[in-house]
Amino acid sequence: MHATPPNAQISRRGFLKASAGALVGFPSILRAQNLNSNVQIVGVGCDGKGYSDLSEVGSHARSKFVGFCDVDATRFAKIDQKFPGVPHHEDFRAMFSKLGSGFDAVVVSTPDHMHAAIAMAAMRMGKHVYCQKPLTHTVWEARQLRLQAAKSRVRTQMGNQIHSAGEYRTGVKLLRDGAIGKITAVHSWQRNSGNGYTKLIAPPVPGSVPESLNWDLWLGVAPKREYAPDVYHPFKWRDWQEFGGGTMGDFGCHILDPVFTALGLGAPKTVRAESEGLNAHTWPSAETVHYVFPGTKYTAKETLPVTWYDGGRLPDVALAKLPAGVELAKAGSLFIGEEGVLIQPHVAMPQLYPVEKFGARPIVREAAANHYHAWVDAALNGTETSDNFEYAGPLTEAVLLGNVATRTPGVLLEWDSAEMRLPGHPEAERFLRRNYRDGWAIPAAGA
Ligand SMILES: NC(=O)c1ccc[n+]([C@@H]2O[C@H](COP(=O)([O-])OP(=O)(O)OC[C@H]3O[C@@H](n4cnc5c(N)ncnc54)[C@H](O)[C@@H]3O)[C@@H](O)[C@H]2O)c1
């Protein structure tokens, strides 16, 4: 697929760059101009994961930062040491409009509730987007980002970087090569708890907002609420339904990624969940989510059950056929095949069981790819990334459907993906999208 100018707002320079793939056959002077340029990148969210995202993206020889945006002025210090002199901004909207055609791409590393607002605004301007996982905070947003990326023909990558790690690529290859035959079931788990960072069940006692923080901008699309110290910003926001996705939101796009990639999964047919510790504010302390996916050429049957466990819940360890004394990893996936079992720990090399059958067979490690540089290369050259929104959108939708099911415990939800409906379950359907605060509406793709 070639990048072409997505809309009238794209600059001439951006056009040359975006058209890189399409330049074959064009006068070589145009191609040379493109090949000599850098990708001008802005970062939104500069500390936490943002620091590592920007460090990695910035290590590409042809990436050039032209703006850093963070709502907390104290959060620039680390990235400034690494890339001195990049102008600071507080509000991504003001940065986008100020820089206009002076930037080509954005790295989005904010809390989840703001991913869609930032990525959608950028793609509507024709900018390439690297966006942290989960791609969005709601199912509707994931669908819109996928559609908008295709419409804008920009290069995208979700930030579940382990997708490109040798460990995951090895597991994917083994499964696709049929190491354990066709797959009959998958069990995935992460021992963390969905309200493990705050251990709160109701909005906490408010406190004064630090001078450095623009709390209103931090809230962004979310309803107004008072700031409280040490429970939202930084990092702990992931416990709260308004901002994050609990353990499923935090780890689903990592741990279910090799399941999706290896088995070619798309939209689930059904999803149902049971949980404990759920309240109206924070995510449950433990949950089990039962998916049924349509079968693929890698599955034994016409449907595939995939079960997610967190908060200390685990699959039946007997299924793993582990040798005595070996325990299940802290997190990972257990693939049950017709001819054996593969465990893909998060993150370590896959193992094949039972050892009597597979013990002597060496596992060849697949080379890692550079997840970040692949995106910069794609922006430069019009190549495609493996974790683009076309792939990451449906993965995120499935993960977030798990959270919809968690909010309607015990109910079997049938997913009408084409219509984005959960027929007969309005109480669940309302969680597919959210209301945006006045002034923060996110447009549908193409709107
Ligand atoms: N891929 C991974 O391995 C991995 C690991 C950790 C976090 N993450 C993801 O990265 C994202 C950030 O998580 P974190 O743990 O770093 O959170 P964090 O709260 O520690 O950091 C977020 C940063 O964004 C800033 N910020 C918040 N709202 C903003 C806004 N509207 N505009 C600009 N800046 C804003 C904050 O001030 C902070 O510097 C999340 O989506 C999370 O799921 C991914």
PDB file of N, CA, C and O and ligand atoms in Angstrom, residues 44-50 69-72 75 90 109-112 114-115 132-134 159-161 217-218 233-235 237-238 250 254, ligand 1:
ATOM      1  N   VAL A  44       3.557  13.405  22.601  1.00  0.00           N
ATOM      2  CA  VAL A  44       2.514  13.840  23.536  1.00  0.00           C
ATOM      3  C   VAL A  44       2.522  12.853  24.704  1.00  0.00           C
ATOM      4  O   VAL A  44       2.197  11.669  24.528  1.00  0.00           O
ATOM      5  N   GLY A  45       2.907  13.343  25.876  1.00  0.00           N
ATOM      6  CA  GLY A  45       3.146  12.473  27.042  1.00  0.00           C
ATOM      7  C   GLY A  45       4.629  12.154  27.045  1.00  0.00           C
ATOM      8  O   GLY A  45       5.085  11.340  26.243  1.00  0.00           O
ATOM      9  N   CYS A  46       5.393  12.828  27.917  1.00  0.00           N
ATOM     10  CA  CYS A  46       6.863  12.787  27.782  1.00  0.00           C
ATOM     11  C   CYS A  46       7.581  12.021  28.865  1.00  0.00           C
ATOM     12  O   CYS A  46       8.807  11.862  28.787  1.00  0.00           O
ATOM     13  N   ASP A  47       6.871  11.585  29.895  1.00  0.00           N
ATOM     14  CA  ASP A  47       7.560  10.780  30.914  1.00  0.00           C
ATOM     15  C   ASP A  47       6.827   9.442  31.017  1.00  0.00           C
ATOM     16  O   ASP A  47       5.941   9.160  30.218  1.00  0.00           O
ATOM     17  N   GLY A  48       7.211   8.612  31.999  1.00  0.00           N
ATOM     18  CA  GLY A  48       6.638   7.274  32.043  1.00  0.00           C
ATOM     19  C   GLY A  48       6.991   6.564  30.753  1.00  0.00           C
ATOM     20  O   GLY A  48       8.113   6.656  30.254  1.00  0.00           O
ATOM     21  N   LYS A  49       6.017   5.901  30.159  1.00  0.00           N
ATOM     22  CA  LYS A  49       6.276   5.174  28.913  1.00  0.00           C
ATOM     23  C   LYS A  49       6.667   6.135  27.792  1.00  0.00           C
ATOM     24  O   LYS A  49       7.404   5.777  26.871  1.00  0.00           O
ATOM     25  N   GLY A  50       6.177   7.374  27.885  1.00  0.00           N
ATOM     26  CA  GLY A  50       6.534   8.367  26.874  1.00  0.00           C
ATOM     27  C   GLY A  50       8.029   8.569  26.785  1.00  0.00           C
ATOM     28  O   GLY A  50       8.572   8.733  25.683  1.00  0.00           O
ATOM     29  N   CYS A  69       5.069  17.674  24.178  1.00  0.00           N
ATOM     30  CA  CYS A  69       3.863  18.160  24.865  1.00  0.00           C
ATOM     31  C   CYS A  69       3.615  17.327  26.115  1.00  0.00           C
ATOM     32  O   CYS A  69       3.621  16.093  26.058  1.00  0.00           O
ATOM     33  N   ASP A  70       3.419  18.002  27.233  1.00  0.00           N
ATOM     34  CA  ASP A  70       3.000  17.309  28.459  1.00  0.00           C
ATOM     35  C   ASP A  70       2.209  18.288  29.311  1.00  0.00           C
ATOM     36  O   ASP A  70       2.501  19.489  29.325  1.00  0.00           O
ATOM     37  N   VAL A  71       1.189  17.755  29.981  1.00  0.00           N
ATOM     38  CA  VAL A  71       0.337  18.609  30.817  1.00  0.00           C
ATOM     39  C   VAL A  71       0.953  18.866  32.189  1.00  0.00           C
ATOM     40  O   VAL A  71       0.406  19.619  32.977  1.00  0.00           O
ATOM     41  N   ASP A  72       2.065  18.210  32.478  1.00  0.00           N
ATOM     42  CA  ASP A  72       2.768  18.399  33.748  1.00  0.00           C
ATOM     43  C   ASP A  72       4.185  18.863  33.434  1.00  0.00           C
ATOM     44  O   ASP A  72       4.987  18.110  32.869  1.00  0.00           O
ATOM     45  N   ARG A  75       7.401  16.928  33.922  1.00  0.00           N
ATOM     46  CA  ARG A  75       7.617  15.648  33.236  1.00  0.00           C
ATOM     47  C   ARG A  75       8.473  15.775  31.970  1.00  0.00           C
ATOM     48  O   ARG A  75       8.628  14.801  31.227  1.00  0.00           O
ATOM     49  N   GLU A  90       1.917  22.578  26.256  1.00  0.00           N
ATOM     50  CA  GLU A  90       1.070  22.014  27.321  1.00  0.00           C
ATOM     51  C   GLU A  90      -0.164  21.335  26.740  1.00  0.00           C
ATOM     52  O   GLU A  90      -0.672  20.356  27.297  1.00  0.00           O
ATOM     53  N   SER A 109       1.699   8.940  24.052  1.00  0.00           N
ATOM     54  CA  SER A 109       2.039   8.105  25.221  1.00  0.00           C
ATOM     55  C   SER A 109       1.354   8.625  26.473  1.00  0.00           C
ATOM     56  O   SER A 109       1.903   8.554  27.576  1.00  0.00           O
ATOM     57  N   THR A 110       0.165   9.144  26.310  1.00  0.00           N
ATOM     58  CA  THR A 110      -0.618   9.654  27.444  1.00  0.00           C
ATOM     59  C   THR A 110      -1.410   8.509  28.075  1.00  0.00           C
ATOM     60  O   THR A 110      -1.473   7.404  27.520  1.00  0.00           O
ATOM     61  N   PRO A 111      -2.097   8.773  29.193  1.00  0.00           N
ATOM     62  CA  PRO A 111      -3.072   7.787  29.688  1.00  0.00           C
ATOM     63  C   PRO A 111      -4.087   7.437  28.592  1.00  0.00           C
ATOM     64  O   PRO A 111      -4.359   8.239  27.690  1.00  0.00           O
ATOM     65  N   ASP A 112      -4.687   6.251  28.726  1.00  0.00           N
ATOM     66  CA  ASP A 112      -5.510   5.675  27.649  1.00  0.00           C
ATOM     67  C   ASP A 112      -6.664   6.577  27.200  1.00  0.00           C
ATOM     68  O   ASP A 112      -7.004   6.605  26.013  1.00  0.00           O
ATOM     69  N   MET A 114      -7.014   9.488  26.581  1.00  0.00           N
ATOM     70  CA  MET A 114      -6.717  10.569  25.627  1.00  0.00           C
ATOM     71  C   MET A 114      -6.145  10.082  24.305  1.00  0.00           C
ATOM     72  O   MET A 114      -5.946  10.895  23.388  1.00  0.00           O
ATOM     73  N   HIS A 115      -5.888   8.785  24.172  1.00  0.00           N
ATOM     74  CA  HIS A 115      -5.260   8.302  22.930  1.00  0.00           C
ATOM     75  C   HIS A 115      -6.065   8.699  21.693  1.00  0.00           C
ATOM     76  O   HIS A 115      -5.523   9.196  20.713  1.00  0.00           O
ATOM     77  N   GLN A 132       0.368   4.424  21.989  1.00  0.00           N
ATOM     78  CA  GLN A 132       0.486   3.393  23.025  1.00  0.00           C
ATOM     79  C   GLN A 132      -0.724   2.459  23.050  1.00  0.00           C
ATOM     80  O   GLN A 132      -1.787   2.754  22.515  1.00  0.00           O
ATOM     81  N   LYS A 133      -0.522   1.322  23.651  1.00  0.00           N
ATOM     82  CA  LYS A 133      -1.595   0.338  23.856  1.00  0.00           C
ATOM     83  C   LYS A 133      -2.344   0.669  25.142  1.00  0.00           C
ATOM     84  O   LYS A 133      -1.741   1.320  26.018  1.00  0.00           O
ATOM     85  N   PRO A 134      -3.550   0.228  25.374  1.00  0.00           N
ATOM     86  CA  PRO A 134      -4.442  -0.211  24.313  1.00  0.00           C
ATOM     87  C   PRO A 134      -4.676   0.980  23.382  1.00  0.00           C
ATOM     88  O   PRO A 134      -4.651   2.126  23.835  1.00  0.00           O
ATOM     89  N   GLY A 159       1.749   0.755  20.327  1.00  0.00           N
ATOM     90  CA  GLY A 159       2.932   0.647  21.175  1.00  0.00           C
ATOM     91  C   GLY A 159       3.043  -0.594  22.032  1.00  0.00           C
ATOM     92  O   GLY A 159       3.639  -0.532  23.106  1.00  0.00           O
ATOM     93  N   ASN A 160       2.508  -1.712  21.571  1.00  0.00           N
ATOM     94  CA  ASN A 160       2.788  -2.977  22.288  1.00  0.00           C
ATOM     95  C   ASN A 160       4.059  -3.561  21.670  1.00  0.00           C
ATOM     96  O   ASN A 160       4.020  -4.506  20.894  1.00  0.00           O
ATOM     97  N   GLN A 161       5.176  -2.989  22.073  1.00  0.00           N
ATOM     98  CA  GLN A 161       6.448  -3.215  21.396  1.00  0.00           C
ATOM     99  C   GLN A 161       6.898  -4.675  21.415  1.00  0.00           C
ATOM    100  O   GLN A 161       7.716  -5.082  20.594  1.00  0.00           O
ATOM    101  N   LEU A 217      -6.558  19.868  31.509  1.00  0.00           N
ATOM    102  CA  LEU A 217      -6.066  19.234  30.270  1.00  0.00           C
ATOM    103  C   LEU A 217      -5.795  17.754  30.491  1.00  0.00           C
ATOM    104  O   LEU A 217      -5.953  16.940  29.583  1.00  0.00           O
ATOM    105  N   TRP A 218      -5.351  17.398  31.681  1.00  0.00           N
ATOM    106  CA  TRP A 218      -5.132  15.970  31.981  1.00  0.00           C
ATOM    107  C   TRP A 218      -6.455  15.227  31.861  1.00  0.00           C
ATOM    108  O   TRP A 218      -6.527  14.149  31.268  1.00  0.00           O
ATOM    109  N   HIS A 233      -2.734  10.644  38.717  1.00  0.00           N
ATOM    110  CA  HIS A 233      -1.540  11.061  37.965  1.00  0.00           C
ATOM    111  C   HIS A 233      -0.324  11.010  38.859  1.00  0.00           C
ATOM    112  O   HIS A 233      -0.386  11.551  39.963  1.00  0.00           O
ATOM    113  N   PRO A 234       0.808  10.473  38.457  1.00  0.00           N
ATOM    114  CA  PRO A 234       0.948   9.670  37.247  1.00  0.00           C
ATOM    115  C   PRO A 234       0.597   8.211  37.499  1.00  0.00           C
ATOM    116  O   PRO A 234       0.440   7.803  38.645  1.00  0.00           O
ATOM    117  N   PHE A 235       0.485   7.448  36.494  1.00  0.00           N
ATOM    118  CA  PHE A 235       0.475   5.979  36.461  1.00  0.00           C
ATOM    119  C   PHE A 235      -0.752   5.277  37.042  1.00  0.00           C
ATOM    120  O   PHE A 235      -1.247   4.314  36.470  1.00  0.00           O
ATOM    121  N   TRP A 237      -3.806   6.066  37.237  1.00  0.00           N
ATOM    122  CA  TRP A 237      -5.049   6.259  36.496  1.00  0.00           C
ATOM    123  C   TRP A 237      -5.552   4.946  35.918  1.00  0.00           C
ATOM    124  O   TRP A 237      -6.736   4.770  35.675  1.00  0.00           O
ATOM    125  N   ARG A 238      -4.679   3.981  35.637  1.00  0.00           N
ATOM    126  CA  ARG A 238      -5.104   2.733  34.967  1.00  0.00           C
ATOM    127  C   ARG A 238      -6.116   1.932  35.774  1.00  0.00           C
ATOM    128  O   ARG A 238      -6.825   1.101  35.237  1.00  0.00           O
ATOM    129  N   ASP A 250      -4.478  -2.876  30.472  1.00  0.00           N
ATOM    130  CA  ASP A 250      -3.025  -2.695  30.586  1.00  0.00           C
ATOM    131  C   ASP A 250      -2.259  -3.799  29.848  1.00  0.00           C
ATOM    132  O   ASP A 250      -1.240  -3.534  29.213  1.00  0.00           O
ATOM    133  N   HIS A 254      -0.907  -6.677  25.035  1.00  0.00           N
ATOM    134  CA  HIS A 254       0.394  -7.357  25.015  1.00  0.00           C
ATOM    135  C   HIS A 254       0.179  -8.880  24.896  1.00  0.00           C
ATOM    136  O   HIS A 254       0.658  -9.524  23.989  1.00  0.00           O
TER     137      HIS A 254
HETATM  138  N1  LIG B   1       3.994  -0.662  25.946  1.00  0.00           N
HETATM  139  C1  LIG B   1       4.291  -0.774  27.202  1.00  0.00           C
HETATM  140  O1  LIG B   1       5.050  -1.649  27.615  1.00  0.00           O
HETATM  141  C2  LIG B   1       3.707   0.203  28.172  1.00  0.00           C
HETATM  142  C3  LIG B   1       4.191   0.307  29.481  1.00  0.00           C
HETATM  143  C4  LIG B   1       3.634   1.279  30.320  1.00  0.00           C
HETATM  144  C5  LIG B   1       2.614   2.089  29.870  1.00  0.00           C
HETATM  145  N2  LIG B   1       2.150   1.932  28.588  1.00  0.00           N
HETATM  146  C6  LIG B   1       1.092   2.814  28.070  1.00  0.00           C
HETATM  147  O2  LIG B   1       1.646   4.114  27.938  1.00  0.00           O
HETATM  148  C7  LIG B   1       0.668   5.096  28.225  1.00  0.00           C
HETATM  149  C8  LIG B   1       1.186   5.989  29.356  1.00  0.00           C
HETATM  150  O3  LIG B   1       1.299   5.191  30.517  1.00  0.00           O
HETATM  151  P1  LIG B   1       2.292   5.618  31.699  1.00  0.00           P
HETATM  152  O4  LIG B   1       2.355   4.466  32.623  1.00  0.00           O
HETATM  153  O5  LIG B   1       3.550   6.139  31.134  1.00  0.00           O
HETATM  154  O6  LIG B   1       1.442   6.807  32.362  1.00  0.00           O
HETATM  155  P2  LIG B   1       2.008   8.041  33.209  1.00  0.00           P
HETATM  156  O7  LIG B   1       0.843   8.646  33.865  1.00  0.00           O
HETATM  157  O8  LIG B   1       3.145   7.582  34.052  1.00  0.00           O
HETATM  158  O9  LIG B   1       2.627   8.998  32.120  1.00  0.00           O
HETATM  159  C9  LIG B   1       1.822   9.681  31.200  1.00  0.00           C
HETATM  160  C10 LIG B   1       2.501  10.972  30.774  1.00  0.00           C
HETATM  161  O10 LIG B   1       1.608  11.694  29.926  1.00  0.00           O
HETATM  162  C11 LIG B   1       1.396  12.991  30.451  1.00  0.00           C
HETATM  163  N3  LIG B   1       0.043  13.382  30.078  1.00  0.00           N
HETATM  164  C12 LIG B   1      -1.128  13.014  30.632  1.00  0.00           C
HETATM  165  N4  LIG B   1      -2.164  13.521  29.946  1.00  0.00           N
HETATM  166  C13 LIG B   1      -1.639  14.244  28.934  1.00  0.00           C
HETATM  167  C14 LIG B   1      -2.183  15.024  27.900  1.00  0.00           C
HETATM  168  N5  LIG B   1      -3.503  15.141  27.728  1.00  0.00           N
HETATM  169  N6  LIG B   1      -1.339  15.658  27.047  1.00  0.00           N
HETATM  170  C15 LIG B   1       0.001  15.540  27.191  1.00  0.00           C
HETATM  171  N7  LIG B   1       0.587  14.802  28.158  1.00  0.00           N
HETATM  172  C16 LIG B   1      -0.223  14.168  29.024  1.00  0.00           C
HETATM  173  C17 LIG B   1       1.626  12.854  31.924  1.00  0.00           C
HETATM  174  O11 LIG B   1       1.937  14.084  32.556  1.00  0.00           O
HETATM  175  C18 LIG B   1       2.807  11.884  31.935  1.00  0.00           C
HETATM  176  O12 LIG B   1       4.044  12.548  31.716  1.00  0.00           O
HETATM  177  C19 LIG B   1      -0.599   4.332  28.567  1.00  0.00           C
HETATM  178  O13 LIG B   1      -1.424   4.218  27.452  1.00  0.00           O
HETATM  179  C20 LIG B   1      -0.100   2.961  28.981  1.00  0.00           C
HETATM  180  O14 LIG B   1      -1.050   1.940  28.754  1.00  0.00           O
HETATM  181  C21 LIG B   1       2.688   1.034  27.760  1.00  0.00           C
END
